[in-house]
PDB file of C-alpha atoms in Angstrom:
ATOM      1  CA  MET A  22    -135.524 231.555 -28.988  1.00 58.00           C
ATOM      2  CA  ARG A  23    -132.462 229.960 -30.588  1.00 68.00           C
ATOM      3  CA  ALA A  24    -130.712 229.076 -27.256  1.00 72.00           C
ATOM      4  CA  ILE A  25    -134.013 227.342 -26.085  1.00 76.00           C
ATOM      5  CA  ARG A  26    -133.844 225.202 -28.953  1.00 74.00           C
ATOM      6  CA  VAL A  27    -130.216 224.354 -28.713  1.00 70.00           C
ATOM      7  CA  ALA A  28    -130.809 223.500 -25.024  1.00 71.00           C
ATOM      8  CA  SER A  29    -133.588 221.244 -25.710  1.00 73.00           C
ATOM      9  CA  ALA A  30    -131.707 219.724 -28.404  1.00 70.00           C
ATOM     10  CA  ALA A  31    -128.574 219.090 -26.186  1.00 70.00           C
ATOM     11  CA  LEU A  32    -130.731 217.969 -23.224  1.00 69.00           C
ATOM     12  CA  LEU A  33    -132.838 215.512 -25.530  1.00 67.00           C
ATOM     13  CA  GLY A  34    -129.495 213.948 -26.837  1.00 69.00           C
ATOM     14  CA  VAL A  35    -127.925 213.573 -23.464  1.00 66.00           C
ATOM     15  CA  THR A  36    -131.294 211.949 -22.137  1.00 68.00           C
ATOM     16  CA  ALA A  37    -131.418 209.485 -25.175  1.00 61.00           C
ATOM     17  CA  LEU A  38    -127.629 208.877 -24.431  1.00 60.00           C
ATOM     18  CA  ALA A  39    -128.249 207.973 -20.768  1.00 60.00           C
ATOM     19  CA  PHE A  40    -131.029 205.729 -21.306  1.00 57.00           C
ATOM     20  CA  SER A  41    -129.456 203.871 -24.181  1.00 55.00           C
ATOM     21  CA  ALA A  42    -126.791 202.491 -21.699  1.00 47.00           C
ATOM     22  CA  PRO A  43    -127.777 198.770 -20.848  1.00 45.00           C
ATOM     23  CA  ALA A  44    -128.368 197.756 -17.391  1.00 43.00           C
ATOM     24  CA  ALA A  45    -125.846 194.867 -17.285  1.00 45.00           C
ATOM     25  CA  VAL A  46    -125.762 194.324 -13.438  1.00 44.00           C
ATOM     26  CA  ALA A  47    -127.870 195.153 -10.108  1.00 47.00           C
ATOM     27  CA  SER A  48    -127.075 195.350  -6.690  1.00 48.00           C
ATOM     28  CA  ASP A  49    -128.223 192.683  -4.045  1.00 49.00           C
ATOM     29  CA  ASP A  50    -128.804 193.347  -0.285  1.00 51.00           C
ATOM     30  CA  ASP A  51    -124.892 193.102   0.546  1.00 51.00           C
ATOM     31  CA  GLY A  52    -123.950 195.602  -1.673  1.00 49.00           C
ATOM     32  CA  HIS A  53    -122.414 193.208  -4.368  1.00 48.00           C
ATOM     33  CA  TYR A  54    -123.062 193.601  -8.088  1.00 51.00           C
ATOM     34  CA  VAL A  55    -125.362 190.836  -9.181  1.00 56.00           C
ATOM     35  CA  MET A  56    -125.328 189.335 -12.644  1.00 60.00           C
ATOM     36  CA  SER A  57    -127.854 186.687 -13.716  1.00 62.00           C
ATOM     37  CA  ASN A  58    -126.264 185.065 -16.848  1.00 74.00           C
ATOM     38  CA  GLY A  59    -123.758 182.324 -17.033  1.00 79.00           C
ATOM     39  CA  TYR A  60    -123.943 180.507 -13.550  1.00 85.00           C
ATOM     40  CA  THR A  61    -125.858 177.360 -12.959  1.00 85.00           C
ATOM     41  CA  VAL A  62    -126.318 174.801 -10.213  1.00 89.00           C
ATOM     42  CA  LEU A  63    -127.464 171.430 -11.507  1.00 88.00           C
ATOM     43  CA  PRO A  64    -129.742 170.146 -10.314  1.00 88.00           C
ATOM     44  CA  ALA A  65    -131.440 172.921  -8.591  1.00 88.00           C
ATOM     45  CA  THR A  66    -133.353 170.553  -6.286  1.00 90.00           C
ATOM     46  CA  ILE A  67    -131.391 167.681  -4.429  1.00 89.00           C
ATOM     47  CA  ALA A  68    -131.833 165.457  -1.381  1.00 89.00           C
ATOM     48  CA  ALA A  69    -129.495 166.179   1.502  1.00 89.00           C
ATOM     49  CA  GLY A  70    -126.128 164.324   0.819  1.00 89.00           C
ATOM     50  CA  GLY A  71    -126.157 164.490  -2.860  1.00 90.00           C
ATOM     51  CA  GLN A  72    -123.781 165.788  -5.182  1.00 90.00           C
ATOM     52  CA  ILE A  73    -124.328 168.895  -7.320  1.00 91.00           C
ATOM     53  CA  THR A  74    -122.536 170.374 -10.259  1.00 90.00           C
ATOM     54  CA  LEU A  75    -121.489 174.206 -10.197  1.00 90.00           C
ATOM     55  CA  GLN A  76    -121.271 175.577 -13.731  1.00 88.00           C
ATOM     56  CA  VAL A  77    -119.719 178.748 -15.109  1.00 86.00           C
ATOM     57  CA  ASP A  78    -120.274 179.528 -18.887  1.00 84.00           C
ATOM     58  CA  ARG A  79    -117.363 181.764 -19.074  1.00 76.00           C
ATOM     59  CA  SER A  80    -118.496 183.577 -22.422  1.00 74.00           C
ATOM     60  CA  ALA A  81    -122.066 184.398 -20.847  1.00 73.00           C
ATOM     61  CA  SER A  82    -120.821 185.419 -17.391  1.00 71.00           C
ATOM     62  CA  GLY A  83    -117.800 187.481 -18.812  1.00 76.00           C
ATOM     63  CA  CYS A  84    -115.560 185.840 -15.913  1.00 79.00           C
ATOM     64  CA  ARG A  85    -112.448 184.752 -17.056  1.00 80.00           C
ATOM     65  CA  SER A  86    -110.529 184.354 -13.589  1.00 85.00           C
ATOM     66  CA  SER A  87    -111.269 181.867 -10.741  1.00 88.00           C
ATOM     67  CA  VAL A  88    -114.806 181.711  -9.313  1.00 89.00           C
ATOM     68  CA  ARG A  89    -115.538 181.434  -5.683  1.00 91.00           C
ATOM     69  CA  VAL A  90    -119.004 179.462  -4.892  1.00 91.00           C
ATOM     70  CA  THR A  91    -120.250 179.816  -1.505  1.00 91.00           C
ATOM     71  CA  SER A  92    -123.419 178.529   0.288  1.00 91.00           C
ATOM     72  CA  GLY A  93    -124.809 177.768   3.826  1.00 90.00           C
ATOM     73  CA  VAL A  94    -125.447 174.102   2.555  1.00 92.00           C
ATOM     74  CA  PHE A  95    -122.074 173.043   1.448  1.00 91.00           C
ATOM     75  CA  ASP A  96    -118.051 174.077   1.761  1.00 90.00           C
ATOM     76  CA  THR A  97    -116.645 176.838  -0.275  1.00 91.00           C
ATOM     77  CA  VAL A  98    -115.780 175.863  -3.736  1.00 91.00           C
ATOM     78  CA  THR A  99    -113.342 177.584  -6.293  1.00 90.00           C
ATOM     79  CA  ILE A 100    -113.796 176.863  -9.971  1.00 88.00           C
ATOM     80  CA  PRO A 101    -110.235 177.743 -11.497  1.00 87.00           C
ATOM     81  CA  GLY A 102    -110.125 179.834 -14.476  1.00 82.00           C
ATOM     82  CA  GLY A 103    -109.385 177.128 -17.066  1.00 81.00           C
ATOM     83  CA  SER A 104    -112.218 175.116 -15.782  1.00 84.00           C
ATOM     84  CA  SER A 105    -115.964 175.442 -16.050  1.00 83.00           C
ATOM     85  CA  SER A 106    -117.523 173.407 -13.525  1.00 87.00           C
ATOM     86  CA  ALA A 107    -116.989 171.677 -10.136  1.00 90.00           C
ATOM     87  CA  VAL A 108    -118.734 169.126  -8.163  1.00 91.00           C
ATOM     88  CA  THR A 109    -119.553 169.422  -4.740  1.00 92.00           C
ATOM     89  CA  THR A 110    -121.775 167.119  -2.005  1.00 92.00           C
ATOM     90  CA  VAL A 111    -124.768 168.988  -0.072  1.00 91.00           C
ATOM     91  CA  ASP A 112    -124.446 168.915   3.732  1.00 90.00           C
ATOM     92  CA  TRP A 113    -126.221 165.650   5.217  1.00 89.00           C
ATOM     93  CA  ASP A 114    -127.998 168.082   7.940  1.00 88.00           C
ATOM     94  CA  ALA A 115    -129.536 170.412   5.242  1.00 87.00           C
ATOM     95  CA  LYS A 116    -133.364 171.302   5.692  1.00 89.00           C
ATOM     96  CA  VAL A 117    -135.857 169.533   3.639  1.00 87.00           C
ATOM     97  CA  SER A 118    -137.865 171.966   1.591  1.00 87.00           C
ATOM     98  CA  ALA A 119    -135.656 174.750   2.285  1.00 88.00           C
ATOM     99  CA  ALA A 120    -134.279 177.073  -0.179  1.00 90.00           C
ATOM    100  CA  TYR A 121    -130.455 177.944   0.178  1.00 91.00           C
ATOM    101  CA  ARG A 122    -128.720 180.833  -1.576  1.00 92.00           C
ATOM    102  CA  VAL A 123    -125.572 179.771  -3.902  1.00 91.00           C
ATOM    103  CA  THR A 124    -123.362 182.730  -4.621  1.00 90.00           C
ATOM    104  CA  PHE A 125    -121.028 182.677  -7.506  1.00 88.00           C
ATOM    105  CA  SER A 126    -118.218 185.456  -7.151  1.00 88.00           C
ATOM    106  CA  CYS A 127    -115.774 186.623  -9.554  1.00 85.00           C
ATOM    107  CA  GLY A 128    -113.942 189.984  -9.058  1.00 78.00           C
ATOM    108  CA  GLY A 129    -116.472 192.395  -7.734  1.00 78.00           C
ATOM    109  CA  LEU A 130    -119.437 190.725  -9.378  1.00 81.00           C
ATOM    110  CA  SER A 131    -121.372 188.065  -8.072  1.00 82.00           C
ATOM    111  CA  ALA A 132    -124.497 185.849  -9.135  1.00 85.00           C
ATOM    112  CA  ILE A 133    -127.242 184.394  -6.924  1.00 88.00           C
ATOM    113  CA  LYS A 134    -128.935 181.027  -7.417  1.00 89.00           C
ATOM    114  CA  ASP A 135    -131.260 179.034  -5.296  1.00 90.00           C
ATOM    115  CA  LEU A 136    -130.853 175.380  -4.480  1.00 90.00           C
ATOM    116  CA  THR A 137    -133.805 173.535  -2.835  1.00 90.00           C
ATOM    117  CA  ILE A 138    -133.305 170.734  -0.483  1.00 89.00           C
ATOM    118  CA  ALA A 139    -135.856 167.769  -1.488  1.00 86.00           C
ATOM    119  CA  SER A 140    -136.744 164.678   0.673  1.00 79.00           C
ATOM    120  CA  GLY A 141    -135.069 161.418  -0.139  1.00 69.00           C
ATOM    121  CA  ARG A 142    -131.693 160.312  -0.565  1.00 60.00           C
ATOM    122  CA  GLY A 143    -128.707 162.007  -2.197  1.00 52.00           C
ATOM    123  CA  ALA A 144    -127.602 160.848  -5.587  1.00 51.00           C
ATOM    124  CA  GLY A 145    -124.480 161.722  -7.863  1.00 53.00           C
ATOM    125  CA  PRO A 146    -123.929 164.621  -9.934  1.00 55.00           C
ATOM    126  CA  THR A 147    -126.345 165.612 -12.827  1.00 55.00           C
ATOM    127  CA  PRO A 148    -124.010 165.582 -16.073  1.00 55.00           C
ATOM    128  CA  ALA A 149    -123.458 168.628 -17.890  1.00 53.00           C
ATOM    129  CA  PRO A 150    -125.932 169.497 -20.902  1.00 54.00           C
ATOM    130  CA  TYR A 151    -122.723 170.034 -23.053  1.00 50.00           C
ATOM    131  CA  PRO A 152    -119.140 169.144 -22.928  1.00 51.00           C
ATOM    132  CA  VAL A 153    -117.571 170.898 -19.873  1.00 50.00           C
ATOM    133  CA  PRO A 154    -113.842 171.144 -20.332  1.00 53.00           C
ATOM    134  CA  ARG A 155    -114.032 173.438 -23.182  1.00 54.00           C
ATOM    135  CA  GLY A 156    -116.584 175.253 -25.025  1.00 54.00           C
ATOM    136  CA  VAL A 157    -117.218 177.380 -28.111  1.00 56.00           C
ATOM    137  CA  HIS A 158    -116.577 181.135 -27.425  1.00 56.00           C
ATOM    138  CA  ALA A 159    -119.542 181.861 -29.971  1.00 58.00           C
ATOM    139  CA  GLY A 160    -122.314 184.306 -28.931  1.00 56.00           C
ATOM    140  CA  GLU A 161    -120.270 186.861 -27.067  1.00 54.00           C
ATOM    141  CA  GLY A 162    -122.729 189.553 -27.870  1.00 55.00           C
ATOM    142  CA  GLY A 163    -120.271 192.094 -29.259  1.00 54.00           C
ATOM    143  CA  SER A 164    -118.022 192.213 -25.841  1.00 54.00           C
ATOM    144  CA  SER A 165    -114.382 192.015 -26.544  1.00 52.00           C
ATOM    145  CA  LEU A 166    -111.851 189.846 -24.396  1.00 54.00           C
ATOM    146  CA  GLY A 167    -109.566 192.824 -23.861  1.00 58.00           C
ATOM    147  CA  GLY A 168    -111.741 195.028 -22.117  1.00 61.00           C
ATOM    148  CA  PHE A 169    -111.835 198.713 -23.308  1.00 65.00           C
ATOM    149  CA  ASP A 170    -110.768 199.486 -26.727  1.00 73.00           C
ATOM    150  CA  LEU A 171    -109.576 202.888 -27.111  1.00 82.00           C
ATOM    151  CA  LYS A 172    -110.453 203.005 -30.817  1.00 85.00           C
ATOM    152  CA  GLU A 173    -114.269 202.057 -30.164  1.00 83.00           C
ATOM    153  CA  ILE A 174    -114.347 204.695 -27.478  1.00 85.00           C
ATOM    154  CA  GLY A 175    -112.901 207.245 -29.433  1.00 89.00           C
ATOM    155  CA  LEU A 176    -115.351 206.294 -32.469  1.00 90.00           C
ATOM    156  CA  GLY A 177    -118.112 206.591 -30.057  1.00 89.00           C
ATOM    157  CA  ALA A 178    -117.211 210.013 -28.459  1.00 92.00           C
ATOM    158  CA  ALA A 179    -116.739 211.236 -32.329  1.00 94.00           C
ATOM    159  CA  LEU A 180    -120.325 210.034 -33.350  1.00 92.00           C
ATOM    160  CA  ILE A 181    -121.844 211.700 -30.325  1.00 93.00           C
ATOM    161  CA  ALA A 182    -119.986 214.809 -30.986  1.00 94.00           C
ATOM    162  CA  ALA A 183    -120.901 214.925 -34.676  1.00 94.00           C
ATOM    163  CA  SER A 184    -124.493 214.292 -33.876  1.00 93.00           C
ATOM    164  CA  VAL A 185    -124.559 217.208 -31.350  1.00 93.00           C
ATOM    165  CA  GLY A 186    -122.790 219.298 -33.569  1.00 91.00           C
ATOM    166  CA  ALA A 187    -125.185 218.363 -36.222  1.00 90.00           C
ATOM    167  CA  ALA A 188    -128.122 219.293 -34.112  1.00 89.00           C
ATOM    168  CA  TYR A 189    -126.659 222.690 -33.111  1.00 88.00           C
ATOM    169  CA  HIS A 190    -125.908 223.611 -36.945  1.00 87.00           C
ATOM    170  CA  PHE A 191    -129.337 222.793 -38.075  1.00 85.00           C
ATOM    171  CA  SER A 192    -130.969 224.749 -35.350  1.00 84.00           C
ATOM    172  CA  ARG A 193    -128.825 227.822 -36.096  1.00 81.00           C
ATOM    173  CA  ARG A 194    -129.686 227.559 -39.836  1.00 70.00           C
ATOM    174  CA  ARG A 195    -133.320 227.147 -39.152  1.00 61.00           C
ATOM    175  CA  SER A 196    -133.303 230.182 -36.874  1.00 56.00           C
ATOM    176  CA  GLY A 197    -131.857 232.219 -39.600  1.00 54.00           C
ATOM    177  CA  GLU A 198    -134.659 231.084 -42.303  1.00 55.00           C
ATOM    178  CA  ASP A 199    -137.349 231.891 -39.742  1.00 52.00           C
ATOM    179  CA  GLY A 200    -136.368 235.699 -39.647  1.00 50.00           C
ATOM    180  CA  ALA A 201    -136.409 236.115 -43.362  1.00 48.00           C
TER     181      ALA A 201
END
């Protein structure tokens, strides 16, 4: 009877641990990992021949290196690691009312945004809603810039081991009380 309780507690703990991990990325049709935050196409609707601003919010996207931006409606653009935006011109032969896929790639991760082509004549780039060259690194959401921190990983592993040990201890102690 005690083995069933211990196995149940262990299974419950492993299940809770598995479901508590955040789903940070998803996969697209091409097998790339897709992130949705931190990448913007301004404006999202533009006439053929117009200029668009491609932006990367480094703190929200987590990308510190250069970002490669591709689409079927403009030439490939690279946003260097020290910059947060680039301007490009939409091709004149873009189809009116069509939605084009814009892919931001950083390492093995990518973000996909849509760009819709409107009728009319192209205009200049839309100014960024915040100063572009350097931004505040606030709102990191608990992420660290250095990647994995061995102290935090060790502390997390110790907490998990302690909770499993406590569950085992209390299940053994309770079974001894039931027999008396």
